PDB file of C-alpha atoms in Angstrom:
ATOM      1  CA  MET A 365      54.987 101.467-109.264  1.00  0.00           C
ATOM      2  CA  ASP A 366      58.710 101.090-108.613  1.00  0.00           C
ATOM      3  CA  ALA A 367      58.722  97.471-107.826  1.00  0.00           C
ATOM      4  CA  GLU A 368      61.661  97.663-105.236  1.00  0.00           C
ATOM      5  CA  GLN A 369      60.362 100.351-103.424  1.00  0.00           C
ATOM      6  CA  THR A 370      57.386  98.363-101.676  1.00  0.00           C
ATOM      7  CA  ASP A 371      57.461  96.659 -98.539  1.00  0.00           C
ATOM      8  CA  LEU A 372      56.877  93.726-100.130  1.00  0.00           C
ATOM      9  CA  TRP A 373      59.886  93.857-102.260  1.00  0.00           C
ATOM     10  CA  GLN A 374      62.284  94.427 -98.870  1.00  0.00           C
ATOM     11  CA  ARG A 375      60.429  91.709 -97.192  1.00  0.00           C
ATOM     12  CA  LEU A 376      61.326  88.995-100.646  1.00  0.00           C
ATOM     13  CA  ALA A 377      65.249  91.054-100.777  1.00  0.00           C
ATOM     14  CA  ASP A 378      65.696  89.955 -97.175  1.00  0.00           C
ATOM     15  CA  TYR A 379      64.313  86.762 -96.787  1.00  0.00           C
ATOM     16  CA  GLU A 380      66.553  83.380 -97.539  1.00  0.00           C
ATOM     17  CA  ILE A 381      65.042  80.201 -98.071  1.00  0.00           C
ATOM     18  CA  GLY A 382      65.142  77.446 -96.089  1.00  0.00           C
ATOM     19  CA  PRO A 383      66.582  76.528 -92.862  1.00  0.00           C
ATOM     20  CA  PRO A 384      69.119  79.199 -91.168  1.00  0.00           C
ATOM     21  CA  GLY A 385      72.883  78.179 -91.627  1.00  0.00           C
ATOM     22  CA  ALA A 386      72.220  74.913 -93.835  1.00  0.00           C
ATOM     23  CA  ALA A 387      75.691  73.380 -94.733  1.00  0.00           C
ATOM     24  CA  PHE A 388      73.825  72.968 -97.921  1.00  0.00           C
ATOM     25  CA  THR A 389      72.022  76.144 -99.612  1.00  0.00           C
ATOM     26  CA  PHE A 390      68.791  76.408-101.370  1.00  0.00           C
ATOM     27  CA  ALA A 391      70.916  78.138-104.183  1.00  0.00           C
ATOM     28  CA  GLN A 392      73.417  75.424-103.288  1.00  0.00           C
ATOM     29  CA  ARG A 393      70.984  72.681-104.104  1.00  0.00           C
ATOM     30  CA  LEU A 394      68.950  74.782-107.239  1.00  0.00           C
ATOM     31  CA  ALA A 395      72.887  75.122-108.795  1.00  0.00           C
ATOM     32  CA  ARG A 396      73.507  71.083-108.408  1.00  0.00           C
ATOM     33  CA  GLU A 397      69.754  69.721-109.370  1.00  0.00           C
ATOM     34  CA  ASN A 398      69.969  72.049-112.664  1.00  0.00           C
ATOM     35  CA  ARG A 399      73.809  71.849-113.162  1.00  0.00           C
ATOM     36  CA  TRP A 400      74.199  75.488-113.054  1.00  0.00           C
ATOM     37  CA  SER A 401      77.386  77.132-111.715  1.00  0.00           C
ATOM     38  CA  GLY A 402      76.663  78.748-108.701  1.00  0.00           C
ATOM     39  CA  GLU A 403      76.521  82.645-110.160  1.00  0.00           C
ATOM     40  CA  TYR A 404      73.766  81.493-112.396  1.00  0.00           C
ATOM     41  CA  ALA A 405      71.618  79.928-109.239  1.00  0.00           C
ATOM     42  CA  ALA A 406      71.955  82.841-107.425  1.00  0.00           C
ATOM     43  CA  ARG A 407      70.470  84.810-110.633  1.00  0.00           C
ATOM     44  CA  VAL A 408      67.988  82.515-110.827  1.00  0.00           C
ATOM     45  CA  LEU A 409      67.097  82.602-107.357  1.00  0.00           C
ATOM     46  CA  SER A 410      67.082  86.807-107.642  1.00  0.00           C
ATOM     47  CA  GLU A 411      64.140  86.558-110.504  1.00  0.00           C
ATOM     48  CA  TYR A 412      62.377  83.826-109.018  1.00  0.00           C
ATOM     49  CA  LYS A 413      61.899  86.408-106.160  1.00  0.00           C
ATOM     50  CA  ARG A 414      60.884  89.148-108.779  1.00  0.00           C
ATOM     51  CA  PHE A 415      58.543  86.595-110.454  1.00  0.00           C
ATOM     52  CA  CYS A 416      56.817  86.214-106.759  1.00  0.00           C
ATOM     53  CA  TRP A 417      56.726  90.213-106.722  1.00  0.00           C
ATOM     54  CA  LEU A 418      55.087  90.259-110.349  1.00  0.00           C
ATOM     55  CA  ALA A 419      52.920  86.945-109.250  1.00  0.00           C
ATOM     56  CA  CYS A 420      51.135  89.347-105.944  1.00  0.00           C
ATOM     57  CA  GLU A 421      51.597  92.895-107.559  1.00  0.00           C
ATOM     58  CA  ALA A 422      51.269  92.488-111.236  1.00  0.00           C
ATOM     59  CA  GLY A 423      47.384  92.655-111.191  1.00  0.00           C
ATOM     60  CA  HIS A 424      47.704  89.498-113.466  1.00  0.00           C
ATOM     61  CA  GLU A 425      48.426  86.119-113.609  1.00  0.00           C
ATOM     62  CA  ALA A 426      51.915  85.615-113.758  1.00  0.00           C
ATOM     63  CA  THR A 427      54.135  82.613-115.650  1.00  0.00           C
ATOM     64  CA  PRO A 428      57.630  81.781-114.703  1.00  0.00           C
ATOM     65  CA  SER A 429      60.597  81.212-117.056  1.00  0.00           C
ATOM     66  CA  ASP A 430      61.375  77.610-117.112  1.00  0.00           C
ATOM     67  CA  ALA A 431      64.404  78.735-115.143  1.00  0.00           C
ATOM     68  CA  VAL A 432      62.272  80.657-112.350  1.00  0.00           C
ATOM     69  CA  ASP A 433      60.037  77.257-112.382  1.00  0.00           C
ATOM     70  CA  GLN A 434      62.522  75.202-111.353  1.00  0.00           C
ATOM     71  CA  ALA A 435      63.635  77.907-108.304  1.00  0.00           C
ATOM     72  CA  TRP A 436      59.573  77.841-107.518  1.00  0.00           C
ATOM     73  CA  HIS A 437      59.551  74.118-107.659  1.00  0.00           C
ATOM     74  CA  LEU A 438      62.216  73.411-105.435  1.00  0.00           C
ATOM     75  CA  HIS A 439      61.279  75.725-102.976  1.00  0.00           C
ATOM     76  CA  LEU A 440      57.414  73.862-102.925  1.00  0.00           C
ATOM     77  CA  THR A 441      60.309  71.151-101.656  1.00  0.00           C
ATOM     78  CA  TYR A 442      60.938  72.857 -98.892  1.00  0.00           C
ATOM     79  CA  SER A 443      57.047  72.822 -97.893  1.00  0.00           C
ATOM     80  CA  ARG A 444      57.180  73.683 -94.418  1.00  0.00           C
ATOM     81  CA  ASP A 445      59.191  76.756 -95.455  1.00  0.00           C
ATOM     82  CA  TYR A 446      57.310  77.818 -98.275  1.00  0.00           C
ATOM     83  CA  TRP A 447      53.793  77.410 -96.623  1.00  0.00           C
ATOM     84  CA  ASP A 448      54.789  78.264 -92.820  1.00  0.00           C
ATOM     85  CA  ARG A 449      56.603  81.246 -93.307  1.00  0.00           C
ATOM     86  CA  PHE A 450      57.210  82.475 -96.944  1.00  0.00           C
ATOM     87  CA  CYS A 451      53.768  82.857 -97.836  1.00  0.00           C
ATOM     88  CA  PRO A 452      52.057  83.641 -94.816  1.00  0.00           C
ATOM     89  CA  GLN A 453      54.774  86.297 -93.643  1.00  0.00           C
ATOM     90  CA  ILE A 454      56.222  86.982 -96.791  1.00  0.00           C
ATOM     91  CA  LEU A 455      54.184  87.240 -99.262  1.00  0.00           C
ATOM     92  CA  LEU A 456      51.174  87.765 -96.893  1.00  0.00           C
ATOM     93  CA  MET A 457      48.933  85.631 -99.432  1.00  0.00           C
ATOM     94  CA  PRO A 458      49.350  81.979-100.272  1.00  0.00           C
ATOM     95  CA  LEU A 459      51.051  81.605-103.694  1.00  0.00           C
ATOM     96  CA  HIS A 460      49.913  78.177-105.590  1.00  0.00           C
ATOM     97  CA  HIS A 461      51.670  76.647-108.128  1.00  0.00           C
ATOM     98  CA  GLY A 462      49.419  75.703-111.043  1.00  0.00           C
ATOM     99  CA  PRO A 463      50.426  73.392-113.590  1.00  0.00           C
ATOM    100  CA  THR A 464      49.114  73.114-117.174  1.00  0.00           C
ATOM    101  CA  ALA A 465      46.220  70.759-117.701  1.00  0.00           C
ATOM    102  CA  GLY A 466      47.656  70.501-121.506  1.00  0.00           C
ATOM    103  CA  GLY A 467      45.995  70.748-125.032  1.00  0.00           C
ATOM    104  CA  THR A 468      46.132  73.872-127.211  1.00  0.00           C
ATOM    105  CA  ALA A 469      43.767  76.701-125.305  1.00  0.00           C
ATOM    106  CA  GLU A 470      45.924  76.143-122.249  1.00  0.00           C
ATOM    107  CA  ARG A 471      49.469  76.554-124.560  1.00  0.00           C
ATOM    108  CA  THR A 472      47.851  79.828-125.448  1.00  0.00           C
ATOM    109  CA  ARG A 473      46.949  80.896-122.252  1.00  0.00           C
ATOM    110  CA  TYR A 474      50.441  80.315-121.070  1.00  0.00           C
ATOM    111  CA  TYR A 475      51.798  82.012-123.696  1.00  0.00           C
ATOM    112  CA  ASP A 476      50.092  84.755-123.766  1.00  0.00           C
ATOM    113  CA  GLN A 477      50.322  84.892-119.415  1.00  0.00           C
ATOM    114  CA  TYR A 478      53.773  84.788-120.013  1.00  0.00           C
ATOM    115  CA  ALA A 479      54.096  87.625-122.481  1.00  0.00           C
ATOM    116  CA  GLN A 480      52.613  90.015-119.886  1.00  0.00           C
ATOM    117  CA  THR A 481      54.243  88.902-117.029  1.00  0.00           C
ATOM    118  CA  LEU A 482      57.890  89.877-119.190  1.00  0.00           C
ATOM    119  CA  ALA A 483      55.637  93.120-120.396  1.00  0.00           C
ATOM    120  CA  SER A 484      54.821  93.751-116.129  1.00  0.00           C
ATOM    121  CA  TYR A 485      58.314  92.622-115.245  1.00  0.00           C
ATOM    122  CA  GLU A 486      60.125  95.737-117.823  1.00  0.00           C
ATOM    123  CA  ALA A 487      57.153  98.161-116.004  1.00  0.00           C
ATOM    124  CA  HIS A 488      57.488  97.471-112.487  1.00  0.00           C
ATOM    125  CA  PHE A 489      61.883  96.906-112.251  1.00  0.00           C
ATOM    126  CA  GLY A 490      62.382  99.431-115.147  1.00  0.00           C
ATOM    127  CA  GLU A 491      64.534  97.252-117.340  1.00  0.00           C
ATOM    128  CA  PRO A 492      63.526  93.739-119.575  1.00  0.00           C
ATOM    129  CA  ALA A 493      64.463  90.416-118.415  1.00  0.00           C
ATOM    130  CA  PRO A 494      67.572  89.110-118.006  1.00  0.00           C
ATOM    131  CA  LEU A 495      66.789  86.792-121.426  1.00  0.00           C
ATOM    132  CA  ASP A 496      69.100  83.937-120.181  1.00  0.00           C
ATOM    133  CA  ILE A 497      67.020  83.321-117.402  1.00  0.00           C
ATOM    134  CA  TRP A 498      63.397  84.908-118.915  1.00  0.00           C
ATOM    135  CA  PRO A 499      63.453  84.342-123.055  1.00  0.00           C
ATOM    136  CA  GLY A 500      60.953  84.942-124.924  1.00  0.00           C
ATOM    137  CA  ALA A 501      57.217  83.424-125.301  1.00  0.00           C
ATOM    138  CA  ARG A 502      58.338  81.549-127.919  1.00  0.00           C
ATOM    139  CA  ARG A 503      61.528  80.168-126.774  1.00  0.00           C
ATOM    140  CA  ARG A 504      60.020  79.217-123.987  1.00  0.00           C
ATOM    141  CA  PHE A 505      56.754  77.391-124.960  1.00  0.00           C
ATOM    142  CA  VAL A 506      58.103  76.105-128.459  1.00  0.00           C
ATOM    143  CA  VAL A 507      60.846  75.456-127.938  1.00  0.00           C
ATOM    144  CA  ASP A 508      62.124  74.916-124.494  1.00  0.00           C
ATOM    145  CA  PRO A 509      59.370  72.166-123.719  1.00  0.00           C
ATOM    146  CA  LEU A 510      61.310  69.456-126.428  1.00  0.00           C
ATOM    147  CA  ASN A 511      64.278  69.205-123.932  1.00  0.00           C
ATOM    148  CA  ALA A 512      64.584  66.759-121.172  1.00  0.00           C
ATOM    149  CA  ARG A 513      66.332  66.517-118.070  1.00  0.00           C
ATOM    150  CA  VAL A 514      69.158  63.544-118.292  1.00  0.00           C
ATOM    151  CA  ASN A 515      71.848  62.751-115.759  1.00  0.00           C
ATOM    152  CA  PRO A 516      74.745  62.833-117.714  1.00  0.00           C
ATOM    153  CA  ALA A 517      76.318  60.091-115.608  1.00  0.00           C
ATOM    154  CA  ASP A 518      73.880  57.686-117.574  1.00  0.00           C
ATOM    155  CA  VAL A 519      73.962  59.127-120.957  1.00  0.00           C
ATOM    156  CA  LEU A 520      76.903  60.760-123.108  1.00  0.00           C
ATOM    157  CA  ILE A 521      75.642  63.946-124.341  1.00  0.00           C
ATOM    158  CA  VAL A 522      77.013  65.185-127.750  1.00  0.00           C
ATOM    159  CA  PRO A 523      75.999  68.802-128.981  1.00  0.00           C
ATOM    160  CA  ARG A 524      74.472  68.839-131.956  1.00  0.00           C
ATOM    161  CA  GLY A 525      76.905  70.044-134.424  1.00  0.00           C
ATOM    162  CA  LEU A 526      80.184  67.921-133.183  1.00  0.00           C
ATOM    163  CA  ALA A 527      77.412  64.701-133.349  1.00  0.00           C
ATOM    164  CA  TYR A 528      76.895  65.654-137.452  1.00  0.00           C
ATOM    165  CA  GLY A 529      80.889  66.327-137.881  1.00  0.00           C
ATOM    166  CA  LEU A 530      81.283  63.029-136.265  1.00  0.00           C
ATOM    167  CA  ALA A 531      78.766  61.218-138.458  1.00  0.00           C
ATOM    168  CA  LEU A 532      80.323  62.565-141.329  1.00  0.00           C
ATOM    169  CA  ALA A 533      83.718  61.861-140.428  1.00  0.00           C
ATOM    170  CA  ILE A 534      82.383  58.614-139.959  1.00  0.00           C
ATOM    171  CA  ALA A 535      80.000  58.277-143.275  1.00  0.00           C
ATOM    172  CA  ILE A 536      83.599  59.394-145.301  1.00  0.00           C
ATOM    173  CA  LEU A 537      85.701  56.999-143.577  1.00  0.00           C
ATOM    174  CA  MET A 538      83.379  53.926-144.480  1.00  0.00           C
ATOM    175  CA  LEU A 539      82.676  55.522-148.017  1.00  0.00           C
ATOM    176  CA  GLY A 540      86.411  54.906-148.234  1.00  0.00           C
ATOM    177  CA  LEU A 541      86.696  51.374-146.781  1.00  0.00           C
ATOM    178  CA  VAL A 542      84.049  50.392-149.333  1.00  0.00           C
ATOM    179  CA  ALA A 543      86.275  51.831-152.209  1.00  0.00           C
ATOM    180  CA  LEU A 544      89.433  49.870-151.290  1.00  0.00           C
ATOM    181  CA  ALA A 545      87.100  47.040-150.804  1.00  0.00           C
ATOM    182  CA  ILE A 546      85.917  47.304-154.437  1.00  0.00           C
ATOM    183  CA  THR A 547      89.414  47.994-155.909  1.00  0.00           C
TER     184      THR A 547
END
């Protein structure tokens, strides 16, 4: 089935989250809260709509990517919009967010669901999910859970390669100072 030819897809495509005419739109808030560009946030929002279609129509439980999950979390904070308009008028059904209970069995279940979601995405939308928004299952459930959301106003964020280079330079400088002190 071509997802984009369905009535559900037309309702999703036409749907805007939040109050009409808001000075600070949902997409702008999504970008700010995740430190994304406006263009990337708009793409994530489009992928969130594709995820919602899959959650309703794929025939199995769908699991979002982390970026799509951030859009879903933010949408849930617009609770009146989500529960009073989106679910009953756009999806025509409730869509509950079910976080993991933790543990190996849950990790395996969500890993498998995510892999199945990616396969359904390609089957229903006729193209693979974009990797910058929908990474592979290993990245999503093994690598990405190690990340932490931090406020850059509170910390200095240094890329790993630069940090190693600086550490090496400081070590060489210290060895040079020690060598000078000995002689």
